Short mmCIF file of C-alpha atoms and ligand atoms in Angstrom, two decimals:
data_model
loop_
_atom_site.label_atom_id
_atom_site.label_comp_id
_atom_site.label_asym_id
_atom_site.label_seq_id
_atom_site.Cartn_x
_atom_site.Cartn_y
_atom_site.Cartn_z
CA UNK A 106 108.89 83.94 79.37
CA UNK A 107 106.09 83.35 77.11
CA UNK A 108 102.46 85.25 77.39
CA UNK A 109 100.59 82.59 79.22
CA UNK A 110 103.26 82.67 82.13
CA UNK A 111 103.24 86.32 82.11
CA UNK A 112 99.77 85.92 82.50
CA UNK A 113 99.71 83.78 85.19
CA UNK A 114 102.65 85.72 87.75
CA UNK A 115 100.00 88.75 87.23
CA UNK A 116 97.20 86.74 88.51
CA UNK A 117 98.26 84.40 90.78
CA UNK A 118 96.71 83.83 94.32
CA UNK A 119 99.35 84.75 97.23
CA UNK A 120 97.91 83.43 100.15
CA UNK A 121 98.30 86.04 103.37
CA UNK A 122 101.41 85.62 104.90
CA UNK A 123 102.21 84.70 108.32
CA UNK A 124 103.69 87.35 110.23
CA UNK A 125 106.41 84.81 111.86
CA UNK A 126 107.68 84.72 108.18
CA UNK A 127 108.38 88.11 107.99
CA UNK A 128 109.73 88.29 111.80
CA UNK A 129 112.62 85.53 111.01
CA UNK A 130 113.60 86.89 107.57
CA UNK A 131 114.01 90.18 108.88
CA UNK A 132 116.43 88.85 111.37
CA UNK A 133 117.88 86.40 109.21
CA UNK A 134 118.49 88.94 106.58
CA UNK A 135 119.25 91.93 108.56
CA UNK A 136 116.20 94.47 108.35
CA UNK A 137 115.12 94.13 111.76
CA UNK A 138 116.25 93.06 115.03
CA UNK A 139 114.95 92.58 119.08
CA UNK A 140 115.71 95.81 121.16
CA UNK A 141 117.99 94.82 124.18
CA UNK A 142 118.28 90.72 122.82
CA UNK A 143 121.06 89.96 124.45
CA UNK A 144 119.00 91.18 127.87
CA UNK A 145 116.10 89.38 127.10
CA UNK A 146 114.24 92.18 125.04
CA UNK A 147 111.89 94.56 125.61
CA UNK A 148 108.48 93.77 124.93
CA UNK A 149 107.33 96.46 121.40
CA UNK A 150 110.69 98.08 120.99
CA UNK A 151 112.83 96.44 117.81
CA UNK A 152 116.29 97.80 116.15
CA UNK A 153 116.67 98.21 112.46
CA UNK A 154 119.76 96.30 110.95
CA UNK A 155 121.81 96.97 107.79
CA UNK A 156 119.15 96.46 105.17
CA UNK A 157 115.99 97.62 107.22
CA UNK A 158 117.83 100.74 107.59
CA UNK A 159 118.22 101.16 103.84
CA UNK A 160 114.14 99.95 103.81
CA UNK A 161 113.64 102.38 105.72
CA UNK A 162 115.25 105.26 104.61
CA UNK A 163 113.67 104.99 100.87
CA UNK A 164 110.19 105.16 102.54
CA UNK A 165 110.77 108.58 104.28
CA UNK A 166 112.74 110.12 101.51
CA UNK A 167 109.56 108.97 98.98
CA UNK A 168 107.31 110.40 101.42
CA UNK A 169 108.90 113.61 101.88
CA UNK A 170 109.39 113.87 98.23
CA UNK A 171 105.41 113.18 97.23
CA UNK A 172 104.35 115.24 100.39
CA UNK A 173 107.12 118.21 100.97
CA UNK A 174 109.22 118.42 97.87
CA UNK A 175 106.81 118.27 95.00
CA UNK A 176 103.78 120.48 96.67
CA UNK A 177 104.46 124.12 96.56
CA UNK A 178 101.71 124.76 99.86
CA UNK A 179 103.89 122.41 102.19
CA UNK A 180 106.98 122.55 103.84
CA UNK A 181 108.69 120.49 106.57
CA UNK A 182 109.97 120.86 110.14
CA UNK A 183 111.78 118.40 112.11
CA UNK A 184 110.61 119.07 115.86
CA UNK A 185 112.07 117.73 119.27
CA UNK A 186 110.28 114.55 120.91
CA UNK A 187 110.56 116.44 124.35
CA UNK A 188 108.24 119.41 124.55
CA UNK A 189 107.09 121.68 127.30
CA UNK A 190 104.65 119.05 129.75
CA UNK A 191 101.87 122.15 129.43
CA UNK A 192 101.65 120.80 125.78
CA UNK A 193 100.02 117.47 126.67
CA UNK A 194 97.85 119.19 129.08
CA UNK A 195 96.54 121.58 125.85
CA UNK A 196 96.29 118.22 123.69
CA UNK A 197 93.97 116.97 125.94
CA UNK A 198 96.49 113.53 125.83
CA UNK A 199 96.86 114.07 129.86
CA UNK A 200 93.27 113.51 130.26
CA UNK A 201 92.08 111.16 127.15
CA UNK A 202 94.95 109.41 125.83
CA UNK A 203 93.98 106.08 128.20
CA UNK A 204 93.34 102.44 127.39
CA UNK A 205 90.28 100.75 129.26
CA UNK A 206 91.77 97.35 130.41
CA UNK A 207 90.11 95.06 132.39
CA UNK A 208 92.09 91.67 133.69
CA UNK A 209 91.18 88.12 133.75
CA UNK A 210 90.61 87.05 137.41
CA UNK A 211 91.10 83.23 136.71
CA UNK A 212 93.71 83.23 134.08
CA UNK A 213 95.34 86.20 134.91
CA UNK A 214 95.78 87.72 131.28
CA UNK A 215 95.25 91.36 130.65
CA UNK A 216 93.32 92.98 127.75
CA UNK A 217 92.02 96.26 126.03
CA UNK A 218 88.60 96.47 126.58
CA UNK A 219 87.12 97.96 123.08
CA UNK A 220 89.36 94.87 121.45
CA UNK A 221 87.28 92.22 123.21
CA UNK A 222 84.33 90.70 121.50
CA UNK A 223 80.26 92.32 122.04
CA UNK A 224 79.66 88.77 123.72
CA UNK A 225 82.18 89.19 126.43
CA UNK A 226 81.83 92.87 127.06
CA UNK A 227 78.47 92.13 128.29
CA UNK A 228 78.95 89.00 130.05
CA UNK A 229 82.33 90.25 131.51
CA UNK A 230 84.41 87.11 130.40
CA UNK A 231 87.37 86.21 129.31
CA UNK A 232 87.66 85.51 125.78
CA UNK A 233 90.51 82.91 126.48
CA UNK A 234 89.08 80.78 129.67
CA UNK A 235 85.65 82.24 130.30
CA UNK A 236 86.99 83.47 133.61
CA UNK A 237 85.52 86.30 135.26
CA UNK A 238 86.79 89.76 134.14
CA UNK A 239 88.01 92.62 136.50
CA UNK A 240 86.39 96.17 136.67
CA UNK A 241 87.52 98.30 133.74
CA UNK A 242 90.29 100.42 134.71
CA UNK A 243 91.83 103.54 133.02
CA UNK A 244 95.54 103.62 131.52
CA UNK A 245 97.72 106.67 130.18
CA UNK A 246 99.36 105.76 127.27
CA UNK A 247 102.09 108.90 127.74
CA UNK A 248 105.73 108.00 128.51
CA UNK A 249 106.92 110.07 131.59
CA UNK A 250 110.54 111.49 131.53
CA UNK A 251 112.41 114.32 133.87
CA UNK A 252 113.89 117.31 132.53
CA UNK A 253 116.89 118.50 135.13
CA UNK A 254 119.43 117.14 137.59
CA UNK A 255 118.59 118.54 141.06
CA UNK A 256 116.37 116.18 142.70
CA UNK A 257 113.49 117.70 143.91
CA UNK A 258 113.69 120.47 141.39
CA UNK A 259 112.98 118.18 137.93
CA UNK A 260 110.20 118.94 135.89
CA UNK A 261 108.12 116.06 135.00
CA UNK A 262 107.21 116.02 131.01
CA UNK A 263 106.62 113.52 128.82
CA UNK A 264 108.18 111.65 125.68
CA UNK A 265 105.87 113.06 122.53
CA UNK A 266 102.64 110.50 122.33
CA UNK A 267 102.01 112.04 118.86
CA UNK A 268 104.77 113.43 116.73
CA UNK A 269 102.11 115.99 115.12
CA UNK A 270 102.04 118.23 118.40
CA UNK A 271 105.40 119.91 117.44
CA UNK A 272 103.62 120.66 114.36
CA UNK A 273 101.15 122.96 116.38
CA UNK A 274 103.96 124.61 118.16
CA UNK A 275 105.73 125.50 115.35
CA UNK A 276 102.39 126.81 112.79
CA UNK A 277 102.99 130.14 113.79
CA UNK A 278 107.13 130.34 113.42
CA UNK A 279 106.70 128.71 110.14
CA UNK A 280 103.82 131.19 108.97
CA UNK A 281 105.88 133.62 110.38
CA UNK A 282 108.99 132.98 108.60
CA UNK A 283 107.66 131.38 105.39
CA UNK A 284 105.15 133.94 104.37
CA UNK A 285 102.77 131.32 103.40
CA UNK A 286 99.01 131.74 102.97
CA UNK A 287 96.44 129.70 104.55
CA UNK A 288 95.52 127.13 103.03
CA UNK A 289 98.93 125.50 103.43
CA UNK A 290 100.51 122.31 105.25
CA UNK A 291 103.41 121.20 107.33
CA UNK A 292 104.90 118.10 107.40
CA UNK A 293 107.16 115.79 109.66
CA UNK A 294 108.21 112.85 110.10
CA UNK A 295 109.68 111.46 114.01
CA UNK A 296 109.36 109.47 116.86
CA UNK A 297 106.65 108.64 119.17
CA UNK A 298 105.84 106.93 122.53
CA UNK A 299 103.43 105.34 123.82
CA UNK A 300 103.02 102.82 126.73
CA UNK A 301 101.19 100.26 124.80
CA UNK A 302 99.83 97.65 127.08
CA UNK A 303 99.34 95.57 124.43
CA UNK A 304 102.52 96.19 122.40
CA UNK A 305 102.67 92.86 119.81
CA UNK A 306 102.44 91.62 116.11
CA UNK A 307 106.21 92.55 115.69
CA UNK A 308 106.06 96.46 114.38
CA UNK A 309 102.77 96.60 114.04
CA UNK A 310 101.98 97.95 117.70
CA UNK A 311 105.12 99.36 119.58
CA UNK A 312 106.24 101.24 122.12
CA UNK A 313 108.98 103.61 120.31
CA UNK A 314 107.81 103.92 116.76
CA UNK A 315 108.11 106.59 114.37
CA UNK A 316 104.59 108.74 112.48
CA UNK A 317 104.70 110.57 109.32
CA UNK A 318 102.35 113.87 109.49
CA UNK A 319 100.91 116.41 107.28
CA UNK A 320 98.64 118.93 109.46
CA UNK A 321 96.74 121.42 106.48
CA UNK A 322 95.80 124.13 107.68
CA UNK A 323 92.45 125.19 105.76
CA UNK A 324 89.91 128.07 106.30
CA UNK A 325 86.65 126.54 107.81
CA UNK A 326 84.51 126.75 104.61
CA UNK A 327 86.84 125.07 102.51
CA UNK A 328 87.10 121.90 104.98
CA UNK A 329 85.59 119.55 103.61
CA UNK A 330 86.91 120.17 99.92
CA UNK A 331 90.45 119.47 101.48
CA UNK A 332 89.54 116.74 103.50
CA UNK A 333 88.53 114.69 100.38
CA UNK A 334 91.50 116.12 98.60
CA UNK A 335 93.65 114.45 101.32
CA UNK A 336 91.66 111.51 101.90
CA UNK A 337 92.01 110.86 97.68
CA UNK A 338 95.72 111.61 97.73
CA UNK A 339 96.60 109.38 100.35
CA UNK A 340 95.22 106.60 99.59
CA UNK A 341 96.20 107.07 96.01
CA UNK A 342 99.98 106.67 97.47
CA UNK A 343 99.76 103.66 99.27
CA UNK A 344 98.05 102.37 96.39
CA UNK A 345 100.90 102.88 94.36
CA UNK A 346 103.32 101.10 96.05
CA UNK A 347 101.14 97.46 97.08
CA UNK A 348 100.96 94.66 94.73
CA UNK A 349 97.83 93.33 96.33
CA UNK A 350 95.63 96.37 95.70
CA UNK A 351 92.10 95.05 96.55
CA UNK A 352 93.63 94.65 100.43
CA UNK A 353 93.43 98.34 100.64
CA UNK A 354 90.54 100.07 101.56
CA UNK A 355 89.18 103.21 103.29
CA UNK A 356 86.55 102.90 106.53
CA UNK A 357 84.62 105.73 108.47
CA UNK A 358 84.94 105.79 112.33
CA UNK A 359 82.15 105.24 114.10
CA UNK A 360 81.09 108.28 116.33
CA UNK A 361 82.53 106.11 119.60
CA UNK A 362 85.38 105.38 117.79
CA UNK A 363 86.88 108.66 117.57
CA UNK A 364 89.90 110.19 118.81
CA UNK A 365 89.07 112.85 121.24
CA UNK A 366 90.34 115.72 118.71
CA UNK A 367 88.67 114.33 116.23
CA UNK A 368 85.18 115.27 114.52
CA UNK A 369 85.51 112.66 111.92
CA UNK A 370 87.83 110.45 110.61
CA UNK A 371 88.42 108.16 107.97
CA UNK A 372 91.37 105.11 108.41
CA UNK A 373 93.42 104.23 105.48
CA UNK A 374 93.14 99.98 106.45
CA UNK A 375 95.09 97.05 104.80
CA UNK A 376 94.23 93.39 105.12
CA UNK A 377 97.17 90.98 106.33
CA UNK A 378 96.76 87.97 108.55
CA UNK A 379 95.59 90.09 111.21
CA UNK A 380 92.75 91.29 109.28
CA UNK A 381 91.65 94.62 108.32
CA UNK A 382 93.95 97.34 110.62
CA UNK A 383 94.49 100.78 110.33
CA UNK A 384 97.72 102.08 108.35
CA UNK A 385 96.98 105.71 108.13
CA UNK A 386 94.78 108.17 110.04
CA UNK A 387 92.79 111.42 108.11
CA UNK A 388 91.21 113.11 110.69
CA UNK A 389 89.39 116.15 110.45
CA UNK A 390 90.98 117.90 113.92
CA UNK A 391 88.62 121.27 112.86
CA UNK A 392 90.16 123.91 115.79
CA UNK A 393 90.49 121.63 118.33
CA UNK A 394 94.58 121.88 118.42
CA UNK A 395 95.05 125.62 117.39
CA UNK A 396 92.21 126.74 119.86
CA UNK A 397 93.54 125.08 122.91
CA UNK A 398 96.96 125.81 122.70
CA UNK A 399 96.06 129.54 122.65
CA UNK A 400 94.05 129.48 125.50
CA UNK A 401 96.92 127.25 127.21
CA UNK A 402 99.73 129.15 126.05
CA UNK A 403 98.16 132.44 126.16
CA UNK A 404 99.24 133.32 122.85
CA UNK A 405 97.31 134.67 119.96
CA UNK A 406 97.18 131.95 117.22
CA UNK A 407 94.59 133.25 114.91
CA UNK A 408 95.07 133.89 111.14
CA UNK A 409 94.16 137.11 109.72
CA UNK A 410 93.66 136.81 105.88
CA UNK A 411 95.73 139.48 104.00
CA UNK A 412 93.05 140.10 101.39
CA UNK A 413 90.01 140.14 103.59
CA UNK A 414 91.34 140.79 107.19
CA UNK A 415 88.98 138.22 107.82
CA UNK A 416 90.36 136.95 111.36
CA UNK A 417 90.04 133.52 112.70
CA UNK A 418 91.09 130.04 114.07
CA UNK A 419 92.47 127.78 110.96
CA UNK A 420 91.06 124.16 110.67
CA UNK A 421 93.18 121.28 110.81
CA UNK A 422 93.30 118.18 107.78
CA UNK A 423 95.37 115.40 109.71
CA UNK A 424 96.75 112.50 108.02
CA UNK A 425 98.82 110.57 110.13
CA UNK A 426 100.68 107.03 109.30
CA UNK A 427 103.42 105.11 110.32
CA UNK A 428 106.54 104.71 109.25
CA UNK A 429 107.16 100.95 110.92
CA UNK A 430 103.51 100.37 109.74
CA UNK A 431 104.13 101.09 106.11
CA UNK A 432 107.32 98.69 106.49
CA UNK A 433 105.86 96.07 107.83
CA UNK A 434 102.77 96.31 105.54
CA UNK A 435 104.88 96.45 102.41
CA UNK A 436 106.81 93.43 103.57
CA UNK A 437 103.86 91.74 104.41
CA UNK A 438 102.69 92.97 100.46
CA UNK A 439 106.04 91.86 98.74
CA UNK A 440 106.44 88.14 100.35
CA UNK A 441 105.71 85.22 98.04
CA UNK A 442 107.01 81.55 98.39
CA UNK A 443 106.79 80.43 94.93
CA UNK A 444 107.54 77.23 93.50
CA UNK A 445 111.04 76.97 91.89
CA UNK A 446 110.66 76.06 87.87
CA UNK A 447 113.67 73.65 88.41
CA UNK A 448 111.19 71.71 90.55
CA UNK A 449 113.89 72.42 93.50
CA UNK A 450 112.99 74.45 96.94
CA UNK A 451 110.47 77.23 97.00
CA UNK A 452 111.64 80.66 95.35
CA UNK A 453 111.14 83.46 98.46
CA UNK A 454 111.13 86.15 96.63
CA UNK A 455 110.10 90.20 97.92
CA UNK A 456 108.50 91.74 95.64
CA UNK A 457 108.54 95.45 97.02
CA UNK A 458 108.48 98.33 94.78
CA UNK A 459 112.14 99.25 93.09
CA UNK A 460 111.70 102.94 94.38
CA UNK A 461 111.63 101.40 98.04
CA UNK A 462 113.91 98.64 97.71
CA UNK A 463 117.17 98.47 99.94
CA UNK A 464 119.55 97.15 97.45
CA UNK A 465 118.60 98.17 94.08
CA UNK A 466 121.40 96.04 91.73
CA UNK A 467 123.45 93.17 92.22
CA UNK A 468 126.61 92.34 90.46
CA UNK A 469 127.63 89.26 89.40
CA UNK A 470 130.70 87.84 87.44
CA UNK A 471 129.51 84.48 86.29
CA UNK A 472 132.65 83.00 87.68
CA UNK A 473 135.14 83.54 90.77
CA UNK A 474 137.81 81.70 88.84
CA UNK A 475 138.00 84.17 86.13
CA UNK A 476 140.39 87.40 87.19
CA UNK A 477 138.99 89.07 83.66
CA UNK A 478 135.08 88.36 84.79
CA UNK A 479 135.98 89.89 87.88
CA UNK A 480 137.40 93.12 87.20
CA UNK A 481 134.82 93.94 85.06
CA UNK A 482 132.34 93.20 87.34
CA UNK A 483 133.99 95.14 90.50
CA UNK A 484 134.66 98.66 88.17
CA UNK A 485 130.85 98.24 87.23
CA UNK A 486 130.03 97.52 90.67
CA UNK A 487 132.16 100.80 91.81
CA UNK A 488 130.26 102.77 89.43
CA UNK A 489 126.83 101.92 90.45
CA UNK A 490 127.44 102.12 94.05
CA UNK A 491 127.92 105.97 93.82
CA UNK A 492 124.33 106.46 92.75
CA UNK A 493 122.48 103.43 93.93
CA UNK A 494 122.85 100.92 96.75
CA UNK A 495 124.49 98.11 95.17
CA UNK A 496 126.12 94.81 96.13
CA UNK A 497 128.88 92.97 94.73
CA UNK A 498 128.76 88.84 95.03
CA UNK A 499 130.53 86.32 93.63
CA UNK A 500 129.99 83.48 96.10
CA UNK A 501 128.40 80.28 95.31
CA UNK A 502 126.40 79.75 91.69
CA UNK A 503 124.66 82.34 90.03
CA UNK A 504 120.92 80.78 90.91
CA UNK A 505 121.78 80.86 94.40
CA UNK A 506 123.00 84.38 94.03
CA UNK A 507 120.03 85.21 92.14
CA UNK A 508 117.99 83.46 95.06
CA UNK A 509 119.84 85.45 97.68
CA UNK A 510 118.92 88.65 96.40
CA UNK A 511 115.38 87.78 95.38
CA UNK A 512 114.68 87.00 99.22
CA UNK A 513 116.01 90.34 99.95
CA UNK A 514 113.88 92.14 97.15
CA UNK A 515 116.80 93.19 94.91
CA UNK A 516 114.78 94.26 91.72
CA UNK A 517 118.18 93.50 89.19
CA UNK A 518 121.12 91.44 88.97
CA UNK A 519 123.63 92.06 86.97
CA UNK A 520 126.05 89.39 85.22
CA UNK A 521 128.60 89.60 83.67
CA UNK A 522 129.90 86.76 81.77
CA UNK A 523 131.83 85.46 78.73
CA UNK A 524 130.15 87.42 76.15
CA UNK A 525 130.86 90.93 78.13
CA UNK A 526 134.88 90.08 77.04
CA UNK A 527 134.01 90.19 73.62
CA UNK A 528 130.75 92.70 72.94
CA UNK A 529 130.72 94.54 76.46
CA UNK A 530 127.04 93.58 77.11
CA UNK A 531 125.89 92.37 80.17
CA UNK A 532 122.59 90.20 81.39
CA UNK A 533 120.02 92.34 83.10
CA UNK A 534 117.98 89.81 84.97
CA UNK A 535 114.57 91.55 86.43
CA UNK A 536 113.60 89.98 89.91
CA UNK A 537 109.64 89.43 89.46
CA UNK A 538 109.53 88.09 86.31
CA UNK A 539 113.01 86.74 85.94
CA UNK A 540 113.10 88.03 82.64
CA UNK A 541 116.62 88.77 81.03
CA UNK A 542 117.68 91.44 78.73
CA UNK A 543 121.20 92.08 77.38
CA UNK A 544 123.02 95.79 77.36
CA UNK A 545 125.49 97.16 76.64
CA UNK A 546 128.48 98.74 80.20
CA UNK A 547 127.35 102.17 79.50
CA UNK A 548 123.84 101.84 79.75
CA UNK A 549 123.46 100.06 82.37
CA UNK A 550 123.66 102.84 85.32
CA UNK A 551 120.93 104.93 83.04
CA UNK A 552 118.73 101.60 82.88
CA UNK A 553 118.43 100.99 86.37
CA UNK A 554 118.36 104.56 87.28
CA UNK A 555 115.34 105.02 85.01
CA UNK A 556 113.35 102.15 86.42
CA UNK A 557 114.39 102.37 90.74
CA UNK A 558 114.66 106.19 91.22
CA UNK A 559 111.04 107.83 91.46
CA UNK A 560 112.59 111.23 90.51
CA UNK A 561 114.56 109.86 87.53
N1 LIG B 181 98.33 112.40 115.33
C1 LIG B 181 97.34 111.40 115.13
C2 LIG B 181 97.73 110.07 115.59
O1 LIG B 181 98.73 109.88 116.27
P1 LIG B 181 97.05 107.57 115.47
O2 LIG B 181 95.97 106.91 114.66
O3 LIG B 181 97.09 107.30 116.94
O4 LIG B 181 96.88 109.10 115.17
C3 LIG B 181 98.75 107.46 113.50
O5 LIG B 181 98.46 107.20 114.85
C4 LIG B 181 99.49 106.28 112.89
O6 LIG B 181 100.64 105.96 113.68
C5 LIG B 181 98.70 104.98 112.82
O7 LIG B 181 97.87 104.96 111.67
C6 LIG B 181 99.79 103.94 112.76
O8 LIG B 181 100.26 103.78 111.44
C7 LIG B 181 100.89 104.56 113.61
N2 LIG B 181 100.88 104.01 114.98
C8 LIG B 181 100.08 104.37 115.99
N3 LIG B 181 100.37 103.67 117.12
C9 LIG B 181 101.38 102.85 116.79
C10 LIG B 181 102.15 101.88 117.51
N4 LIG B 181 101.94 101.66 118.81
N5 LIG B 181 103.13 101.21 116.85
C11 LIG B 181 103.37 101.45 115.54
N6 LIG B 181 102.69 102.36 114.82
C12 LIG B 181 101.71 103.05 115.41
#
């Protein structure tokens, strides 16, 4: 490829993508599937196939390596999604977690009412039909489940609305156990529930999904030093993994926007076709969490400072994201239909980051007719598969191999052809700029380790 096209990939236009795109080539290529299908479905619950699985795995394991693994004041817990029902009570999720909906008396549709427009607020009219709108009403977001089997006898708790509570539960077994100092953090990543009424947008808004957490715990003068810190870091890391960076941004909440633990908070927000939307949450909790589950639980969860036996309540540095989010956003980052050189059909190619990638190398024997070609190809492919996920293909021509796995976000291919018989080199063909380079067998596994591992 010469300059001027290098030039031009870097600064070409991608228009926003559709999110009906995404939703068929996840289920067309196996990342993501509907909960239940063959029963219909269930409205903002999905199942993750073969290569969504893979998706997401990389995702968590790069989070927990920038967030856990590589900071010396954080460690990880992985807590249960069913908790004693007092702990929603403490969270103040019993009593706040609601949507306001109001319904459309004419057409019958229902909606949130903080996502309908000024205009119709005040007027109290449908946005669809102009119909006239119902009195708000209050909804509770928490997912109710039984704990027992006696009838009668079952306690009534609820399916975790945020993962972060467990977090809470745990701070003082972890400070406990750890002998950390304050200021330090604890991470997890797991499910939570909520009883969306407007579940929709594929993952974007579900009913099962799963959060990634870091609660710091920080004395009260140093708050707002770490809430920058955390505000900077995280949106640092999201930046390094888009293509499109200028759709990232960060926005303030309005006082009447905030969560009720909240004092202030900051949203981490990229743009798709849905406009601006949140994709992380920094939200500075101050004592609200700590503070009421003492007074719930009855147990002491102050921190007394070894040095100055100062004694008090730690503040809380929240950033909270989602895992489906950050897949769905990174999809909706990597898609491009661009048009094939050849002049044929469109090239769909994802162009997600090679850390995150589910199938980091292809291999490829030029030809199936060729037992030589193929050996070669199926010991290399045996060889990378123990340290990378790899696939092995020798179906159909190589550009429609190389078009398979560019749909899929494969960052190499490997080929081997007629020269590998005679000088062992192979073609290392890169996905985004379809550049090729030729190695020798025993450097390929260190070549693509350097450039898809984070931690190489
Ligand atoms: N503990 C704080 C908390 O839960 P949140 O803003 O409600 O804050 C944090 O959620 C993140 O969880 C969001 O930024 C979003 O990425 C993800 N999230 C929230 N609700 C979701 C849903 N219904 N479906 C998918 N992801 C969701």
């Amino acid at each position: 490829m010469t300059q001027t096209e290098e030039q031009e990939v870097a600064v070409r236009e991608v228009p926003l993508v559709p999110i009906e795109k995404i939703v068929s080539l996840c289920k067309r290529r196996g990342f993501v599937y509907p909960n239940s299908e063959i029963y219909g479905g269930v409205s903002g619950i999905y199942d993750f196939g073969p290569l969504g699985v893979e998706l997401r795995n990389n995702i968590r394991r790069y989070w927990w390596w920038s967030m856990v693994q590589t900071n010396d004041n954080i460690l990880g817990i992985e807590g249960n999604i069913i908790t004693h029902p007092r702990v929603w009570e403490a969270s103040g999720h019993v009593e706040n977690f609601v949507d306001i909906l109001v319904d459309c008396k004419q057409c019958k549709r229902r909606f949130r009412r903080d996502h309908l427009p000024e205009e119709n607020q005040q007027q109290n009219k449908c946005p669809e039909c102009g119909g006239e709108l119902t009195e708000p009403r209050r909804f509770n977001l928490m997912m109710e489940t039984y704990i027992g089997v006696v009838e009668g006898d079952k306690m009534k708790t609820y399916l975790r609305g945020e993962a972060c509570q467990n977090i809470y539960l745990d701070y003082d077994n972890v400070l406990k156990s750890s002998r950390m100092q304050i200021p330090f953090g604890i991470c997890q990543i797991g499910k939570a529930f909520r009883n969306e009424v407007t579940p929709g947008n594929f993952l974007f808004r579900q009913r099962e999904f799963e959060q990634w957490d870091l609660q710091f715990f920080v004395h009260p003068s140093e708050m707002a030093k770490w809430f920058e810190y955390w505000k900077e870091f995280r949106f640092a890391w999201y930046q390094g993994l888009i293509n499109h960076k200028d759709r990232l941004r960060l926005r303030a909440h309005a006082p009447d926007e905030l969560a009720h633990y909240a004092k202030q908070a900051f949203d981490i927000e990229y743009r798709t076709i849905l406009g601006w939307q949140e994709w992380e949450g920094i939200h500075w909790r101050q004592d609200w969490d700590l503070s009421r589950h003492s007074q719930y639980s009855g147990q002491d969860l102050s921190y007394t400072d070894p040095e100055t036996k100062e004694r008090y309540i730690p503040w809380i540095v929240e950033t909270s994201g989602g895992v489906d989010r950050t897949f769905l956003n990174l999809l909706l980052d990597a898609y491009e239909e661009e048009p094939d050189p050849s002049g044929k059909e469109a090239r769909t190619v994802l162009r997600l980051h090679p850390w995150i990638a589910p199938v980091k190398v292809a291999v490829l024997p030029l030809q199936k007719n060729k037992p030589e070609l193929l050996e070669t190809a199926k010991n290399l492919y045996k060889q990378l598969q123990r340290v990378m996920v790899a696939q092995y293909d020798d179906i159909a021509n190589i550009g429609r191999r190389y078009r398979r796995q560019d749909e899929i976000g494969t960052p190499f291919c490997v080929t081997i052809d007629f020269q590998t018989l005679d000088d062992q080199t192979v073609t290392i063909r890169e996905r985004d700029g379809m550049t090729q380079v030729r190695v020798h067998l025993n450097e390929v596994k260190p070549y693509l380790l350097e450039r898809v591992t984070w931690n190489a």
